[in-house]
Amino acid sequence: MTAFATLPLKPALLASLETLGYTEMTPVQAQSLPPMLAGRDVIAQAQTGSGKTAAFGLALLQALQVETIRLQALVLCPTRELADQVSKALRKLAANIPNVKLLTLCGGMPLGPQLASLAHDPHIVVGTPGRVQEHLKRGSLHGGGIRVLVLDEADRMLDMGFSEAIDDIVGRIAKHHQTLLFSATYPDEIRAVSQRVQQEPVAITVEVPTEAKPAIEQQFIEVEPAHKLDALAQLLSGERGQHALVFCNMRKDVDAVAQELDRRGFSALALHGDMEQRDRDEVLVRFANRSCNVLVATDVAARGLDIAALPLVVSHDIAHDPDTHTHRIGRTGRAGETGLAITLCTPRERPKAANIEEAQGAPLPWCTLKLAPPRGKTLHLAPMRTLVIDAGRQDKLRPGDILGALTGDAGLDAKDIGKIDVFATRAYVAIGRALAAKALERLRAGRIKGRNFRVRALD
Ligand code: AMP
């Protein structure tokens, strides 16, 4: 009963599902797709990993009329990272529908190129509320033909203060449209938004079966403020420290902690909201391609990141409130493997721990950490290193070209080459650390796609 083939989907969409290897619907898809395809408004409680993107993606692509060159579907996301992920997923689902034009419009990116690409109406826009609102106000984006509006991770959009922008956007687009609202949590504010922007929505909640929930082991460790960094470094020295996310409450601490970890021999990078988009992208690429072991971030910066499956999450500072704590620990725990979430807590921060304990309804698992005597600097370097090529999609550079250059003339083995990420004007390739210098030298001496591009190594 839960096969996609039971749904009245366009053959092109069924073909994409087949290519993607999706045969059975996830619970969220099975419940939300029938009412969405029938044109109803839907409010669905769905987490990352539930298959929600494909759910609303199929609904909006099914409603799309490609021959009508108008904006027909608008997806609002809290962060650029999420908007990029959603765009990628939608492109895959739309792969068999010719001529679909999809644009990603996010804040933090220059306006000029966005205006240029809006010279002709796209069919689908995925973006962050502030920037989409700006384009609608300027008249560079026309909302009169919108048939489907998606609010993805609506709770996070409200957390980030996008409530007014969303209301304004709704006031600027076609009056009659279908609104699909996805949210991991249902606080009162979400109900209020739903009441404002939806009509008789079908509400969907999917209980995640306990055995399907990733197992998370928590540890709370009391430390004096002066020993926090020693404790953190010790915790990160183990196997799980090979891919860990560290939370700090304040931006300035994010930098300080990342620098100190770096000084102590870890491949650590900082991520916070003050960073230029380009630097953020670079940090995320390096963390995902394993040339950085430890990402130190604020909660805001970590929102919407597609890095759910980490073996270790450490709160360098205990979260101010239980909800934030829950979001943080949810970043660990992989299918079949227990994730570890460690919270450092100074004696003065005990009241925050008490709040978390009350919210969790169970005693906190306090552990003691015996600090090892300081040793000399030990290196805990990431297994890969990143090379940056100053060329990208605009130069028609594709991952295959980079792989070809490295395995061809440069003589590397494909197994030593990691993730390749191609952006508009830059491309990143991860190389096994021991071979990175050689790869850099060879790439500089040789050609990629018959051309010479500037290449450099990071760190
Ligand atoms: P999401 O909750 O949208 O972030 O999706 C979580 C992951 O599940 C994504 O990697 C999707 O590619 C994948 N996915 C979505 N729907 C299905 C499906 N019906 N069968 C298998 N995988 C799926």
Short mmCIF file of C-alpha atoms and ligand atoms in Angstrom, two decimals:
data_model
loop_
_atom_site.label_atom_id
_atom_site.label_comp_id
_atom_site.label_asym_id
_atom_site.label_seq_id
_atom_site.Cartn_x
_atom_site.Cartn_y
_atom_site.Cartn_z
CA MET A 1 0.00 0.00 0.00
CA THR A 2 2.92 2.32 0.54
CA ALA A 3 4.56 1.96 -2.87
CA PHE A 4 4.92 5.22 -4.82
CA ALA A 5 3.37 3.42 -7.78
CA THR A 6 0.00 3.58 -5.99
CA LEU A 7 -0.01 7.37 -6.29
CA PRO A 8 -1.37 9.29 -9.30
CA LEU A 9 2.06 10.74 -10.14
CA LYS A 10 3.32 11.89 -13.55
CA PRO A 11 5.32 9.12 -15.25
CA ALA A 12 8.35 11.46 -15.27
CA LEU A 13 8.24 11.64 -11.47
CA LEU A 14 7.84 7.89 -11.10
CA ALA A 15 10.87 7.51 -13.37
CA SER A 16 12.94 9.83 -11.15
CA LEU A 17 11.89 7.90 -8.06
CA GLU A 18 13.05 4.74 -9.73
CA THR A 19 16.43 6.28 -10.57
CA LEU A 20 16.77 7.47 -6.97
CA GLY A 21 15.90 3.98 -5.78
CA TYR A 22 12.88 5.10 -3.75
CA THR A 23 10.21 2.44 -4.01
CA GLU A 24 8.40 2.51 -0.68
CA MET A 25 7.11 5.73 0.81
CA THR A 26 8.37 6.85 4.19
CA PRO A 27 5.58 7.31 6.80
CA VAL A 28 5.50 11.10 6.28
CA GLN A 29 5.25 10.64 2.53
CA ALA A 30 2.54 7.96 2.81
CA GLN A 31 0.40 10.23 4.96
CA SER A 32 1.05 13.60 3.38
CA LEU A 33 1.18 12.83 -0.33
CA PRO A 34 -2.47 11.79 -0.89
CA PRO A 35 -3.92 15.02 0.59
CA MET A 36 -1.19 17.16 -1.00
CA LEU A 37 -1.82 15.65 -4.43
CA ALA A 38 -5.52 16.28 -3.90
CA GLY A 39 -4.69 19.97 -3.52
CA ARG A 40 -5.28 20.24 0.23
CA ASP A 41 -3.23 22.38 2.59
CA VAL A 42 -1.11 20.19 4.84
CA ILE A 43 0.65 20.82 8.15
CA ALA A 44 3.09 18.02 8.85
CA GLN A 45 5.29 17.33 11.80
CA ALA A 46 8.42 15.99 10.20
CA GLN A 47 12.07 15.90 11.11
CA THR A 48 15.11 15.96 8.89
CA GLY A 49 15.55 12.42 7.62
CA SER A 50 11.81 11.73 7.42
CA GLY A 51 11.70 12.15 3.65
CA LYS A 52 9.80 15.45 3.91
CA THR A 53 11.73 17.10 1.07
CA ALA A 54 10.72 14.44 -1.43
CA ALA A 55 7.15 14.64 -0.06
CA PHE A 56 6.61 18.32 -0.81
CA GLY A 57 8.91 18.11 -3.85
CA LEU A 58 6.69 15.52 -5.49
CA ALA A 59 3.58 17.52 -4.64
CA LEU A 60 4.86 20.75 -6.16
CA LEU A 61 6.34 19.08 -9.23
CA GLN A 62 3.11 17.21 -9.84
CA ALA A 63 1.25 20.55 -9.86
CA LEU A 64 3.82 22.22 -12.13
CA GLN A 65 2.90 23.20 -15.69
CA VAL A 66 6.24 23.54 -17.42
CA GLU A 67 4.82 25.13 -20.55
CA THR A 68 3.59 28.07 -18.47
CA ILE A 69 6.65 30.29 -17.92
CA ARG A 70 5.67 31.70 -14.51
CA LEU A 71 6.73 31.25 -10.95
CA GLN A 72 4.44 28.47 -9.72
CA ALA A 73 6.08 27.08 -6.60
CA LEU A 74 7.89 28.84 -3.77
CA VAL A 75 9.78 26.97 -1.06
CA LEU A 76 10.92 28.99 1.97
CA CYS A 77 13.73 27.58 4.12
CA PRO A 78 15.44 28.97 7.24
CA THR A 79 19.03 28.85 5.96
CA ARG A 80 20.96 28.88 2.76
CA GLU A 81 22.42 25.46 3.44
CA LEU A 82 18.95 23.98 3.70
CA ALA A 83 17.80 25.87 0.59
CA ASP A 84 20.75 24.40 -1.31
CA GLN A 85 19.92 20.89 -0.12
CA VAL A 86 16.26 21.29 -1.03
CA SER A 87 17.17 22.66 -4.48
CA LYS A 88 19.45 19.70 -5.09
CA ALA A 89 16.74 17.23 -4.08
CA LEU A 90 14.15 18.98 -6.26
CA ARG A 91 16.47 18.95 -9.28
CA LYS A 92 16.90 15.21 -8.89
CA LEU A 93 13.15 14.66 -8.67
CA ALA A 94 12.60 16.92 -11.70
CA ALA A 95 15.36 15.28 -13.74
CA ASN A 96 12.89 13.69 -16.16
CA ILE A 97 10.70 16.76 -16.67
CA PRO A 98 12.39 18.77 -19.44
CA ASN A 99 12.97 22.54 -19.10
CA VAL A 100 12.11 23.03 -15.45
CA LYS A 101 13.74 26.26 -14.28
CA LEU A 102 14.57 26.34 -10.58
CA LEU A 103 16.33 29.20 -8.81
CA THR A 104 17.80 29.39 -5.33
CA LEU A 105 17.50 32.89 -3.83
CA CYS A 106 19.19 33.38 -0.49
CA GLY A 107 20.40 36.20 1.64
CA GLY A 108 24.14 36.67 2.06
CA MET A 109 24.58 36.34 -1.70
CA PRO A 110 25.06 39.31 -4.04
CA LEU A 111 21.84 40.64 -5.48
CA GLY A 112 23.14 41.45 -8.96
CA PRO A 113 23.50 37.91 -10.30
CA GLN A 114 20.14 37.01 -8.75
CA LEU A 115 18.48 39.90 -10.58
CA ALA A 116 20.12 38.79 -13.82
CA SER A 117 18.87 35.23 -13.46
CA LEU A 118 15.37 36.57 -12.78
CA ALA A 119 15.19 38.18 -16.23
CA HIS A 120 12.95 35.23 -17.13
CA ASP A 121 10.54 33.86 -14.55
CA PRO A 122 11.64 30.56 -13.03
CA HIS A 123 9.04 27.86 -12.36
CA ILE A 124 10.31 27.17 -8.86
CA VAL A 125 12.11 29.32 -6.32
CA VAL A 126 13.75 27.93 -3.19
CA GLY A 127 15.00 30.60 -0.84
CA THR A 128 15.26 32.26 2.52
CA PRO A 129 12.35 34.51 3.55
CA GLY A 130 14.24 37.82 3.75
CA ARG A 131 15.68 37.64 0.26
CA VAL A 132 12.52 36.29 -1.35
CA GLN A 133 10.56 39.12 0.28
CA GLU A 134 13.04 41.62 -1.10
CA HIS A 135 12.66 40.32 -4.64
CA LEU A 136 8.87 40.33 -4.40
CA LYS A 137 8.97 43.93 -3.13
CA ARG A 138 11.32 45.04 -5.89
CA GLY A 139 9.17 43.36 -8.48
CA SER A 140 12.04 41.20 -9.67
CA LEU A 141 10.02 38.16 -8.60
CA HIS A 142 6.34 37.79 -9.52
CA GLY A 143 4.18 35.85 -7.09
CA GLY A 144 0.89 36.16 -8.97
CA GLY A 145 1.12 32.68 -10.48
CA ILE A 146 2.18 30.78 -7.37
CA ARG A 147 0.13 27.62 -6.87
CA VAL A 148 2.15 25.96 -4.12
CA LEU A 149 3.88 27.60 -1.15
CA VAL A 150 6.07 25.42 1.05
CA LEU A 151 7.27 26.46 4.51
CA ASP A 152 10.10 24.07 5.30
CA GLU A 153 11.39 23.81 8.88
CA ALA A 154 8.84 26.43 9.81
CA ASP A 155 9.77 26.31 13.51
CA ARG A 156 13.32 27.27 12.69
CA MET A 157 12.19 30.09 10.43
CA LEU A 158 10.21 31.50 13.35
CA ASP A 159 13.19 31.02 15.68
CA MET A 160 15.23 33.08 13.28
CA GLY A 161 12.72 35.90 13.29
CA PHE A 162 11.24 35.35 9.82
CA SER A 163 7.60 35.46 10.96
CA GLU A 164 6.90 38.93 9.56
CA ALA A 165 8.71 38.26 6.32
CA ILE A 166 6.59 35.13 5.81
CA ASP A 167 3.36 37.03 6.43
CA ASP A 168 4.46 39.74 4.03
CA ILE A 169 5.34 37.17 1.35
CA VAL A 170 1.95 35.49 1.71
CA GLY A 171 0.34 38.90 1.21
CA ARG A 172 2.28 39.41 -2.02
CA ILE A 173 1.57 36.14 -3.82
CA ALA A 174 -1.49 34.68 -5.55
CA LYS A 175 -4.44 34.56 -3.19
CA HIS A 176 -5.42 31.04 -4.12
CA HIS A 177 -2.58 28.69 -3.54
CA GLN A 178 -1.86 25.53 -1.64
CA THR A 179 0.26 25.91 1.51
CA LEU A 180 2.37 23.03 2.78
CA LEU A 181 3.90 23.58 6.21
CA PHE A 182 6.60 21.29 7.58
CA SER A 183 7.93 21.67 11.09
CA ALA A 184 9.84 19.45 13.49
CA THR A 185 7.98 20.88 16.48
CA TYR A 186 4.49 22.31 16.96
CA PRO A 187 4.79 25.22 19.35
CA ASP A 188 1.84 27.64 19.62
CA GLU A 189 3.54 30.04 17.21
CA ILE A 190 3.42 27.39 14.49
CA ARG A 191 -0.27 26.78 15.09
CA ALA A 192 -0.76 30.54 14.82
CA VAL A 193 1.11 30.73 11.51
CA SER A 194 -0.90 27.79 10.20
CA GLN A 195 -4.14 29.55 11.17
CA ARG A 196 -3.02 32.71 9.39
CA VAL A 197 -1.78 31.18 6.17
CA GLN A 198 -3.59 27.85 5.72
CA GLN A 199 -7.11 26.78 4.97
CA GLU A 200 -8.53 23.68 6.65
CA PRO A 201 -5.15 21.99 6.64
CA VAL A 202 -4.84 18.25 6.99
CA ALA A 203 -2.61 17.71 10.05
CA ILE A 204 -0.07 14.94 9.98
CA THR A 205 2.04 13.66 12.82
CA VAL A 206 4.20 10.66 12.43
CA GLU A 207 5.39 8.91 15.52
CA VAL A 208 8.94 7.80 14.99
CA PRO A 209 9.03 4.23 16.28
CA THR A 210 11.43 4.00 19.22
CA GLU A 211 13.58 1.36 17.61
CA ALA A 212 14.04 3.58 14.54
CA LYS A 213 15.19 6.51 16.61
CA PRO A 214 18.93 6.81 16.60
CA ALA A 215 20.35 5.90 19.97
CA ILE A 216 22.02 8.77 21.77
CA GLU A 217 24.11 8.30 24.85
CA GLN A 218 24.42 11.42 26.95
CA GLN A 219 27.12 12.35 29.43
CA PHE A 220 27.19 15.41 31.66
CA ILE A 221 30.58 16.36 33.03
CA GLU A 222 31.16 19.00 35.68
CA VAL A 223 34.32 21.04 35.07
CA GLU A 224 35.80 24.23 36.41
CA PRO A 225 35.84 26.98 33.76
CA ALA A 226 39.65 26.93 33.72
CA HIS A 227 39.66 23.24 32.77
CA LYS A 228 37.06 23.32 30.02
CA LEU A 229 39.55 23.33 27.17
CA ASP A 230 41.66 20.56 28.67
CA ALA A 231 38.51 18.49 29.11
CA LEU A 232 37.39 19.22 25.57
CA ALA A 233 40.78 18.33 24.07
CA GLN A 234 40.83 15.09 26.01
CA LEU A 235 37.32 14.16 24.86
CA LEU A 236 38.21 14.91 21.25
CA SER A 237 41.40 12.83 21.33
CA GLY A 238 39.46 9.56 21.10
CA GLU A 239 38.18 7.79 18.03
CA ARG A 240 34.90 9.71 18.03
CA GLY A 241 36.80 13.00 17.91
CA GLN A 242 37.58 12.20 14.26
CA HIS A 243 34.27 13.80 13.32
CA ALA A 244 32.79 15.95 16.04
CA LEU A 245 30.69 19.05 16.45
CA VAL A 246 31.40 21.36 19.38
CA PHE A 247 28.85 23.97 20.46
CA CYS A 248 29.68 27.24 22.16
CA ASN A 249 27.06 29.71 23.33
CA MET A 250 28.91 32.78 22.07
CA ARG A 251 30.52 33.70 18.78
CA LYS A 252 33.71 34.95 20.37
CA ASP A 253 34.18 31.63 22.14
CA VAL A 254 33.71 29.74 18.87
CA ASP A 255 36.81 31.43 17.46
CA ALA A 256 38.81 31.11 20.64
CA VAL A 257 38.00 27.41 21.09
CA ALA A 258 38.72 26.56 17.44
CA GLN A 259 42.05 28.40 17.59
CA GLU A 260 43.06 26.71 20.81
CA LEU A 261 42.16 23.27 19.44
CA ASP A 262 44.13 24.05 16.31
CA ARG A 263 47.11 25.05 18.47
CA ARG A 264 46.83 21.73 20.28
CA GLY A 265 47.13 19.77 17.05
CA PHE A 266 43.49 19.21 16.01
CA SER A 267 42.09 19.97 12.56
CA ALA A 268 39.43 22.31 13.91
CA LEU A 269 37.44 25.05 12.19
CA ALA A 270 35.02 27.71 13.44
CA LEU A 271 31.55 28.36 12.05
CA HIS A 272 29.45 31.33 13.10
CA GLY A 273 26.89 33.70 11.70
CA ASP A 274 29.34 36.59 11.22
CA MET A 275 31.25 34.75 8.52
CA GLU A 276 31.02 35.58 4.83
CA GLN A 277 28.93 33.04 2.96
CA ARG A 278 31.94 31.95 0.95
CA ASP A 279 33.91 31.16 4.11
CA ARG A 280 30.96 29.30 5.59
CA ASP A 281 30.67 27.17 2.45
CA GLU A 282 34.37 26.44 2.62
CA VAL A 283 34.25 25.37 6.26
CA LEU A 284 31.29 23.09 5.60
CA VAL A 285 32.97 21.54 2.59
CA ARG A 286 36.10 20.83 4.64
CA PHE A 287 34.13 19.31 7.51
CA ALA A 288 32.04 17.14 5.19
CA ASN A 289 35.02 15.97 3.14
CA ARG A 290 36.92 14.98 6.28
CA SER A 291 39.76 17.48 6.05
CA CYS A 292 38.56 19.03 9.28
CA ASN A 293 37.82 16.80 12.27
CA VAL A 294 36.19 19.23 14.61
CA LEU A 295 33.67 21.91 13.78
CA VAL A 296 33.13 24.51 16.49
CA ALA A 297 29.84 26.36 16.02
CA THR A 298 27.14 28.49 17.55
CA ASP A 299 23.60 27.12 17.56
CA VAL A 300 22.44 29.60 14.94
CA ALA A 301 25.32 28.71 12.60
CA ALA A 302 24.65 24.99 13.00
CA ARG A 303 20.95 25.30 12.11
CA GLY A 304 19.92 23.63 8.93
CA LEU A 305 23.26 21.94 8.39
CA ASP A 306 23.10 18.56 6.80
CA ILE A 307 25.48 16.99 9.25
CA ALA A 308 23.11 14.90 11.30
CA ALA A 309 25.10 11.73 11.54
CA LEU A 310 28.02 12.61 13.77
CA PRO A 311 29.56 10.19 16.25
CA LEU A 312 30.20 12.93 18.82
CA VAL A 313 28.62 16.22 19.81
CA VAL A 314 30.10 18.24 22.68
CA SER A 315 28.52 21.24 24.36
CA HIS A 316 31.54 23.26 25.41
CA ASP A 317 28.99 25.50 27.12
CA ILE A 318 25.76 23.98 28.34
CA ALA A 319 22.79 25.21 26.28
CA HIS A 320 20.75 28.09 27.74
CA ASP A 321 17.50 26.17 27.40
CA PRO A 322 16.34 22.54 27.08
CA ASP A 323 15.09 22.94 23.48
CA THR A 324 18.50 24.06 22.28
CA HIS A 325 20.05 21.14 24.16
CA THR A 326 17.69 18.73 22.39
CA HIS A 327 18.57 20.20 18.97
CA ARG A 328 22.27 19.82 19.75
CA ILE A 329 22.18 16.22 20.89
CA GLY A 330 19.99 15.34 17.90
CA ARG A 331 23.05 15.97 15.72
CA THR A 332 24.56 12.68 16.82
CA GLY A 333 23.39 9.07 16.58
CA ARG A 334 23.68 7.18 13.35
CA ALA A 335 21.50 4.35 12.15
CA GLY A 336 22.65 1.29 14.03
CA GLU A 337 25.36 3.16 15.93
CA THR A 338 25.02 4.98 19.20
CA GLY A 339 25.96 8.63 19.13
CA LEU A 340 27.59 10.30 22.08
CA ALA A 341 26.49 13.74 23.30
CA ILE A 342 28.69 15.21 26.01
CA THR A 343 27.81 18.35 27.92
CA LEU A 344 30.40 20.26 29.91
CA CYS A 345 28.89 22.14 32.81
CA THR A 346 30.59 24.48 35.27
CA PRO A 347 29.31 24.59 38.85
CA ARG A 348 27.69 27.97 38.14
CA GLU A 349 25.81 26.49 35.16
CA ARG A 350 24.13 23.81 37.31
CA PRO A 351 20.72 25.56 37.20
CA LYS A 352 20.68 25.17 33.39
CA ALA A 353 21.39 21.46 33.83
CA ALA A 354 18.50 21.29 36.28
CA ASN A 355 16.18 22.79 33.64
CA ILE A 356 17.31 20.21 31.10
CA GLU A 357 16.79 17.45 33.65
CA GLU A 358 13.27 18.67 34.31
CA ALA A 359 12.45 18.86 30.61
CA GLN A 360 13.85 15.37 29.99
CA GLY A 361 11.99 13.97 32.96
CA ALA A 362 14.90 11.75 33.93
CA PRO A 363 18.03 12.17 36.03
CA LEU A 364 20.99 13.41 34.04
CA PRO A 365 23.82 10.93 33.51
CA TRP A 366 26.64 12.75 35.33
CA CYS A 367 30.11 11.34 34.74
CA THR A 368 33.50 12.36 36.03
CA LEU A 369 36.36 13.02 33.72
CA LYS A 370 39.82 12.47 35.12
CA LEU A 371 42.00 15.01 33.40
CA ALA A 372 45.21 13.45 32.14
CA PRO A 373 48.44 15.28 32.99
CA PRO A 374 49.41 17.60 30.14
CA ARG A 375 51.59 16.02 27.47
CA GLY A 376 53.42 17.68 24.63
CA LYS A 377 51.48 18.57 21.50
CA THR A 378 50.03 15.47 19.86
CA LEU A 379 48.71 15.72 16.34
CA HIS A 380 45.11 14.68 15.71
CA LEU A 381 44.99 15.66 12.07
CA ALA A 382 42.09 14.91 9.76
CA PRO A 383 42.63 12.09 7.25
CA MET A 384 42.15 14.34 4.22
CA ARG A 385 43.35 17.72 2.98
CA THR A 386 41.44 20.07 0.71
CA LEU A 387 42.72 21.56 -2.53
CA VAL A 388 40.87 24.56 -3.99
CA ILE A 389 40.71 25.14 -7.71
CA ASP A 390 39.81 28.68 -8.76
CA ALA A 391 37.30 27.52 -11.34
CA GLY A 392 33.81 26.09 -11.15
CA ARG A 393 30.50 25.57 -12.88
CA GLN A 394 30.89 28.90 -14.68
CA ASP A 395 33.99 27.44 -16.33
CA LYS A 396 32.00 24.29 -17.14
CA LEU A 397 34.17 22.37 -14.71
CA ARG A 398 32.59 19.14 -13.50
CA PRO A 399 33.69 16.71 -10.76
CA GLY A 400 34.63 14.20 -13.47
CA ASP A 401 37.12 16.67 -14.98
CA ILE A 402 38.91 17.03 -11.65
CA LEU A 403 38.90 13.32 -11.01
CA GLY A 404 40.20 12.79 -14.55
CA ALA A 405 43.06 15.27 -14.09
CA LEU A 406 44.09 13.68 -10.79
CA THR A 407 43.94 10.07 -11.90
CA GLY A 408 45.26 10.79 -15.39
CA ASP A 409 48.31 13.01 -15.69
CA ALA A 410 48.74 13.47 -11.95
CA GLY A 411 48.89 9.69 -11.48
CA LEU A 412 46.80 9.42 -8.31
CA ASP A 413 44.69 6.41 -7.43
CA ALA A 414 40.93 7.07 -7.30
CA LYS A 415 40.86 5.61 -3.77
CA ASP A 416 43.00 8.50 -2.50
CA ILE A 417 40.59 11.08 -3.81
CA GLY A 418 37.69 12.09 -1.59
CA LYS A 419 34.69 14.30 -2.01
CA ILE A 420 34.63 16.79 -4.88
CA ASP A 421 32.44 19.90 -4.52
CA VAL A 422 32.00 22.24 -7.45
CA PHE A 423 30.59 25.74 -6.81
CA ALA A 424 29.96 28.50 -9.34
CA THR A 425 33.50 29.86 -9.38
CA ARG A 426 35.48 27.44 -7.20
CA ALA A 427 35.90 23.71 -6.76
CA TYR A 428 37.16 21.72 -3.79
CA VAL A 429 38.69 18.28 -3.82
CA ALA A 430 39.72 16.24 -0.79
CA ILE A 431 42.94 14.23 -1.10
CA GLY A 432 44.41 11.72 1.36
CA ARG A 433 46.60 13.91 3.60
CA ALA A 434 49.87 12.15 2.76
CA LEU A 435 49.34 12.65 -0.98
CA ALA A 436 47.92 16.19 -0.97
CA ALA A 437 51.24 17.93 -1.61
CA LYS A 438 51.99 15.63 -4.52
CA ALA A 439 48.51 16.12 -5.97
CA LEU A 440 48.88 19.90 -5.65
CA GLU A 441 52.21 19.87 -7.43
CA ARG A 442 50.88 17.68 -10.23
CA LEU A 443 47.72 19.71 -10.70
CA ARG A 444 49.77 22.90 -10.88
CA ALA A 445 52.13 21.41 -13.43
CA GLY A 446 49.41 19.83 -15.55
CA ARG A 447 46.07 20.88 -16.94
CA ILE A 448 42.45 20.37 -15.98
CA LYS A 449 40.16 20.00 -18.96
CA GLY A 450 43.01 21.28 -21.11
CA ARG A 451 43.31 24.52 -19.15
CA ASN A 452 45.50 25.95 -16.41
CA PHE A 453 43.63 26.99 -13.30
CA ARG A 454 45.01 28.34 -10.05
CA VAL A 455 45.14 25.58 -7.41
CA ARG A 456 46.09 25.87 -3.74
CA ALA A 457 45.91 23.73 -0.61
CA LEU A 458 43.96 24.75 2.48
CA ASP A 459 45.53 24.75 5.97
P1 AMP B 1 14.72 14.54 4.23
O1 AMP B 1 13.90 14.19 5.42
O2 AMP B 1 13.92 15.21 3.18
O3 AMP B 1 15.94 15.33 4.62
O4 AMP B 1 15.23 13.17 3.53
C1 AMP B 1 16.03 12.26 4.17
C2 AMP B 1 16.75 11.30 3.21
O5 AMP B 1 15.88 10.26 2.83
C3 AMP B 1 17.23 11.95 1.93
O6 AMP B 1 18.58 11.55 1.77
C4 AMP B 1 16.39 11.34 0.84
O7 AMP B 1 17.15 11.17 -0.33
C5 AMP B 1 15.95 10.02 1.42
N1 AMP B 1 14.59 9.58 1.01
C6 AMP B 1 13.50 10.36 0.90
N2 AMP B 1 12.42 9.62 0.55
C7 AMP B 1 12.84 8.34 0.45
C8 AMP B 1 12.18 7.09 0.13
N3 AMP B 1 10.88 7.03 -0.11
N4 AMP B 1 12.94 5.98 0.13
C9 AMP B 1 14.26 6.03 0.41
N5 AMP B 1 14.92 7.17 0.71
C10 AMP B 1 14.24 8.31 0.75
#
